[in-house]
C-alpha positions as a printed Julia matrix, in Angstrom:
298×3 Matrix{Float64}:
 -153.9     32.65   48.29
 -152.19    35.67   48.25
 -148.43    37.04   49.79
 -149.95    38.98   52.38
 -152.26    36.08   53.49
 -149.44    33.43   53.41
 -147.39    35.91   55.9
 -150.07    36.4    58.07
 -150.86    32.57   58.52
 -147.45    32.08   59.27
 -146.76    34.71   61.91
 -149.74    33.33   63.64
 -148.74    29.48   63.82
 -145.11    30.7    64.91
 -145.99    33.34   67.63
 -147.29    30.81   70.13
 -144.59    28.26   69.79
 -142.11    30.99   70.45
 -144.2     32.14   73.49
 -144.54    28.3    75.13
 -140.86    27.17   74.47
 -139.05    26.32   77.21
 -135.14    24.92   77.9
 -134.72    21.38   79.58
 -131.27    20.46   80.71
 -129.71    17.2    78.89
 -127.96    14.25   81.27
 -128.27    12.83   84.55
 -128.1     14.68   87.78
 -128.78    14.56   91.47
 -129.4     11.09   93.41
 -130.09     9.24   90.11
 -126.21    10.09   89.1
 -124.6      9.17   92.57
 -126.75     5.9    92.44
 -125.48     5.14   89.0
 -121.69     5.62   90.11
 -122.17     3.44   92.97
 -123.77     0.58   90.75
 -120.49     1.06   88.55
 -118.14     1.07   91.45
 -120.13    -2.13   92.99
 -119.74    -3.81   89.59
 -116.29    -3.05   89.26
 -115.31    -4.16   92.47
 -117.49    -7.72   91.82
 -115.43    -8.13   89.03
 -112.1     -7.41   90.42
 -113.39   -10.18   93.39
 -114.47   -12.51   90.71
 -110.96   -12.39   88.99
 -109.26   -12.99   92.06
 -111.03   -16.12   93.3
 -110.71   -17.49   89.51
 -106.7    -16.91   89.74
 -106.72   -18.53   93.64
 -109.12   -21.43   92.41
 -106.58   -22.02   89.45
 -103.34   -21.76   91.82
 -105.09   -24.15   94.36
 -106.52   -26.69   92.08
 -103.05   -26.43   90.23
 -104.68   -26.23   86.59
 -102.11   -26.71   83.53
 -102.98   -27.02   80.32
 -102.36   -30.97   80.36
 -105.03   -30.95   83.4
 -105.64   -30.28   87.18
 -104.03   -31.4    90.19
 -103.09   -35.19   90.01
 -105.39   -35.43   86.86
 -103.65   -35.09   83.57
 -105.28   -35.67   80.13
 -102.96   -37.61   77.75
 -103.98   -39.02   74.25
 -104.5    -42.5    75.81
 -107.18   -40.95   78.11
 -107.08   -39.55   82.22
 -103.97   -40.32   84.33
 -104.37   -40.02   88.22
 -101.49   -39.77   90.2
 -101.5    -40.47   93.67
 -104.73   -41.28   96.15
 -108.03   -40.36   94.51
 -111.52   -40.68   95.9
 -114.61   -40.67   94.12
 -117.75   -39.48   95.83
 -120.3    -40.36   92.99
 -120.03   -43.12   90.35
 -117.3    -43.55   88.07
 -117.89   -44.85   84.33
 -114.78   -46.03   82.61
 -113.8    -48.33   80.15
 -110.51   -49.6    81.3
 -108.38   -48.99   84.66
 -104.83   -49.91   84.96
 -101.66   -48.8    87.09
  -98.22   -48.03   85.91
  -96.0    -50.46   85.39
  -94.07   -50.08   88.57
  -96.74   -49.81   91.14
  -99.84   -51.76   91.81
 -103.27   -50.75   91.52
 -105.42   -50.61   95.01
 -108.96   -50.23   95.28
 -109.82   -49.3    98.75
 -113.14   -49.05  100.57
 -114.44   -48.5   104.21
 -117.09   -51.29  103.64
 -116.64   -53.09  100.63
 -115.52   -53.44   96.92
 -118.13   -54.43   94.32
 -117.36   -54.79   90.41
 -120.33   -54.85   88.23
 -120.88   -55.92   84.62
 -123.83   -55.19   82.62
 -124.98   -55.82   79.19
 -126.21   -53.27   76.37
 -129.52   -53.42   78.25
 -128.4    -52.62   81.75
 -129.0    -55.79   83.18
 -126.49   -56.96   85.65
 -124.54   -59.93   84.02
 -121.82   -60.36   86.64
 -120.84   -59.2    90.08
 -117.35   -59.28   92.6
 -118.01   -58.37   95.74
 -114.67   -58.06   98.2
 -116.32   -57.7   101.76
 -114.7    -57.58  105.26
 -115.67   -61.04  105.85
 -115.91   -62.89  102.43
 -115.12   -62.57   98.57
 -118.17   -63.38   96.56
 -118.66   -63.75   92.52
 -121.64   -64.15   90.77
 -121.7    -65.16   87.51
 -122.78   -67.92   84.95
 -119.04   -69.17   85.03
 -115.81   -68.11   87.06
 -112.26   -69.12   85.79
 -108.84   -68.59   86.98
 -106.05   -68.91   84.31
 -102.42   -69.46   84.38
 -100.06   -65.95   83.65
  -97.99   -67.8    81.39
 -100.02   -69.99   78.61
 -103.24   -68.73   79.76
 -104.75   -72.31   80.61
 -107.29   -72.76   83.19
 -106.34   -73.51   86.48
 -110.01   -73.34   88.3
 -113.58   -73.1    86.78
 -116.75   -73.47   88.47
 -120.14   -73.11   86.73
 -123.69   -74.68   87.79
 -123.04   -78.05   86.32
 -119.35   -78.88   87.52
 -116.21   -77.48   89.38
 -113.02   -78.08   87.07
 -109.53   -77.94   88.51
 -106.76   -77.69   85.89
 -103.63   -77.53   88.27
 -100.85   -80.08   87.77
 -101.07   -80.91   91.36
 -103.99   -80.37   94.03
 -103.0    -80.32   97.7
 -104.75   -80.52  100.49
 -102.98   -79.55  103.5
 -105.9    -79.69  106.21
 -105.41   -82.13  108.95
 -108.88   -84.03  108.31
 -107.85   -84.37  104.39
 -110.32   -83.77  101.81
 -113.98   -84.59  102.67
 -116.5    -85.25  100.04
 -120.09   -85.66  100.48
 -120.98   -87.83   97.33
 -118.71   -90.01   94.81
 -115.25   -88.9    93.43
 -114.23   -90.0    89.69
 -110.79   -90.22   89.32
 -107.92   -92.15   86.91
 -105.09   -92.28   89.78
 -104.93   -91.87   93.43
 -101.21   -91.45   94.71
  -99.83   -90.2    97.82
  -96.43   -87.88   98.06
  -93.04   -89.07   98.15
  -92.4    -90.76  101.8
  -96.09   -90.38  102.53
  -98.59   -93.23  103.07
 -101.88   -93.23  101.11
 -105.18   -93.35  103.29
 -108.42   -93.72  102.32
 -110.73   -93.83  105.27
 -114.46   -93.55  105.92
 -114.98   -93.43  109.74
 -118.72   -93.69  110.13
 -119.72   -95.75  106.87
 -118.11   -97.97  104.36
 -115.62   -97.03  101.6
 -116.57   -98.41   98.07
 -114.74   -98.38   95.04
 -116.04   -99.31   91.6
 -115.15   -99.1    88.13
 -116.47  -101.24   84.98
 -113.11  -102.51   83.63
 -111.52  -103.35   87.34
 -110.05  -101.54   90.4
 -106.16  -101.99   91.05
 -104.34  -101.5    93.99
 -100.56  -101.41   93.86
  -97.84  -101.11   96.06
  -94.77  -101.65   94.14
  -91.94  -100.9    97.01
  -94.09  -101.86  100.26
  -96.73  -103.92  101.82
 -100.12  -103.84  101.26
 -102.27  -103.84  104.21
 -106.41  -104.09  104.86
 -107.7   -104.08  108.01
 -111.27  -104.24  109.18
 -113.17  -104.47  112.58
 -115.61  -106.95  111.76
 -115.58  -108.98  108.27
 -113.63  -108.7   105.07
 -115.23  -110.05  102.14
 -113.8   -111.0    98.78
 -116.09  -111.86   96.34
 -116.29  -112.22   92.92
 -119.62  -112.91   91.17
 -118.44  -114.47   87.57
 -114.82  -114.92   88.01
 -112.17  -116.42   90.57
 -110.36  -115.09   93.28
 -106.48  -115.64   92.43
 -103.74  -115.14   95.28
 -100.25  -115.25   93.91
  -97.64  -114.96   96.26
  -94.34  -116.91   97.72
  -95.97  -117.35  100.87
  -99.91  -117.12  101.83
 -100.31  -117.18  105.5
 -103.74  -117.23  107.61
 -103.15  -116.09  111.05
 -104.94  -116.53  114.06
 -107.27  -119.45  112.87
 -109.16  -121.58  115.56
 -107.21  -124.75  116.37
 -109.16  -127.94  117.27
 -108.0   -130.8   119.28
 -106.94  -134.68  118.39
 -104.92  -137.33  119.76
 -104.83  -140.63  118.62
 -102.72  -142.07  121.17
 -101.65  -140.85  124.48
  -98.08  -140.77  123.55
  -98.63  -138.35  120.79
 -100.8   -136.29  122.81
  -97.53  -135.24  125.06
  -95.22  -134.55  121.73
  -95.43  -130.82  120.58
  -97.78  -130.64  117.48
  -95.94  -129.04  114.3
  -98.09  -129.97  111.32
 -101.99  -129.15  110.94
 -104.47  -129.83  108.59
 -106.69  -126.55  107.06
 -110.17  -127.61  107.35
 -113.42  -125.81  106.51
 -116.45  -125.44  107.87
 -120.0   -125.64  105.81
 -120.27  -122.26  105.99
 -117.03  -121.08  104.58
 -115.05  -120.83  108.12
 -111.61  -122.03  108.2
 -109.99  -123.61  111.12
 -106.81  -125.87  112.01
 -107.01  -129.47  112.9
 -103.74  -131.51  114.05
 -102.7   -133.39  111.37
 -102.51  -137.32  111.49
 -102.44  -140.25  109.23
 -105.9   -139.47  107.79
 -108.03  -136.58  107.79
 -108.61  -135.14  111.21
 -111.16  -132.39  110.37
 -114.35  -134.52  111.29
 -112.49  -135.2   114.63
 -112.31  -130.9   115.09
 -115.6   -130.33  113.76
 -117.28  -128.95  116.91
 -115.15  -125.75  116.03
 -117.83  -125.13  113.4
 -120.73  -125.24  116.1
 -119.03  -122.43  117.78
 -119.45  -119.58  114.83
């Protein structure tokens, strides 16, 4: 290609470009520019409102570097001061009050404390309601604050009372539906001890004997029908300075008319075949056979 051909070819390619070239303005003009300014202004107003709302919330909720309002975050955990209300479940490891104030849990219906195992199964429950306090667990214990000894414990098998003294202040006393096992029954000072069964019998049994003692007073056994003293293998021993049998029936016997008018002061103790005792006026000999008609009345 010669020089003239190259120049000619170059001039032909550049001439159309110079004729079709147009000038376009650079930037945003018209309604697009006004919309952009409006959105920028709206974003600025929104940021200012959000900042004002954030500052207001921080002021109202009393946010500080230590916590929020009555809530304080310490090294030992979270501390709440004043009255706190929880609308959703609260999961904590330990709840305790300050040393100078009690811990109060309040609810409009009841307060329920649940204990669960690692599998989420319910193992213990304490419910404080308006009508009753219920505890559901395998074993319930009440311990002393000083030495930690068990004062009261209950499970499915037995109930244990470890206090030094059990006092029942009800007017009807203590009512037991079944047997009672105890090594000692004692009344309070200056008080009488009374064991009573209004409609059934009262039975006291022990493999090595039952001892009833009244060291400074009288011992009295009263019944409406019969009082039985029975010993299957041993004997009944009455040891006292004076033994009296009152209200025994008295028979009549007179050996002579003159002696019948005199006041009888000496009697003979007689026994019927059925074991009934009666008195017969004493004579020179035994007079029981003359007064044996009393045995027919029994």
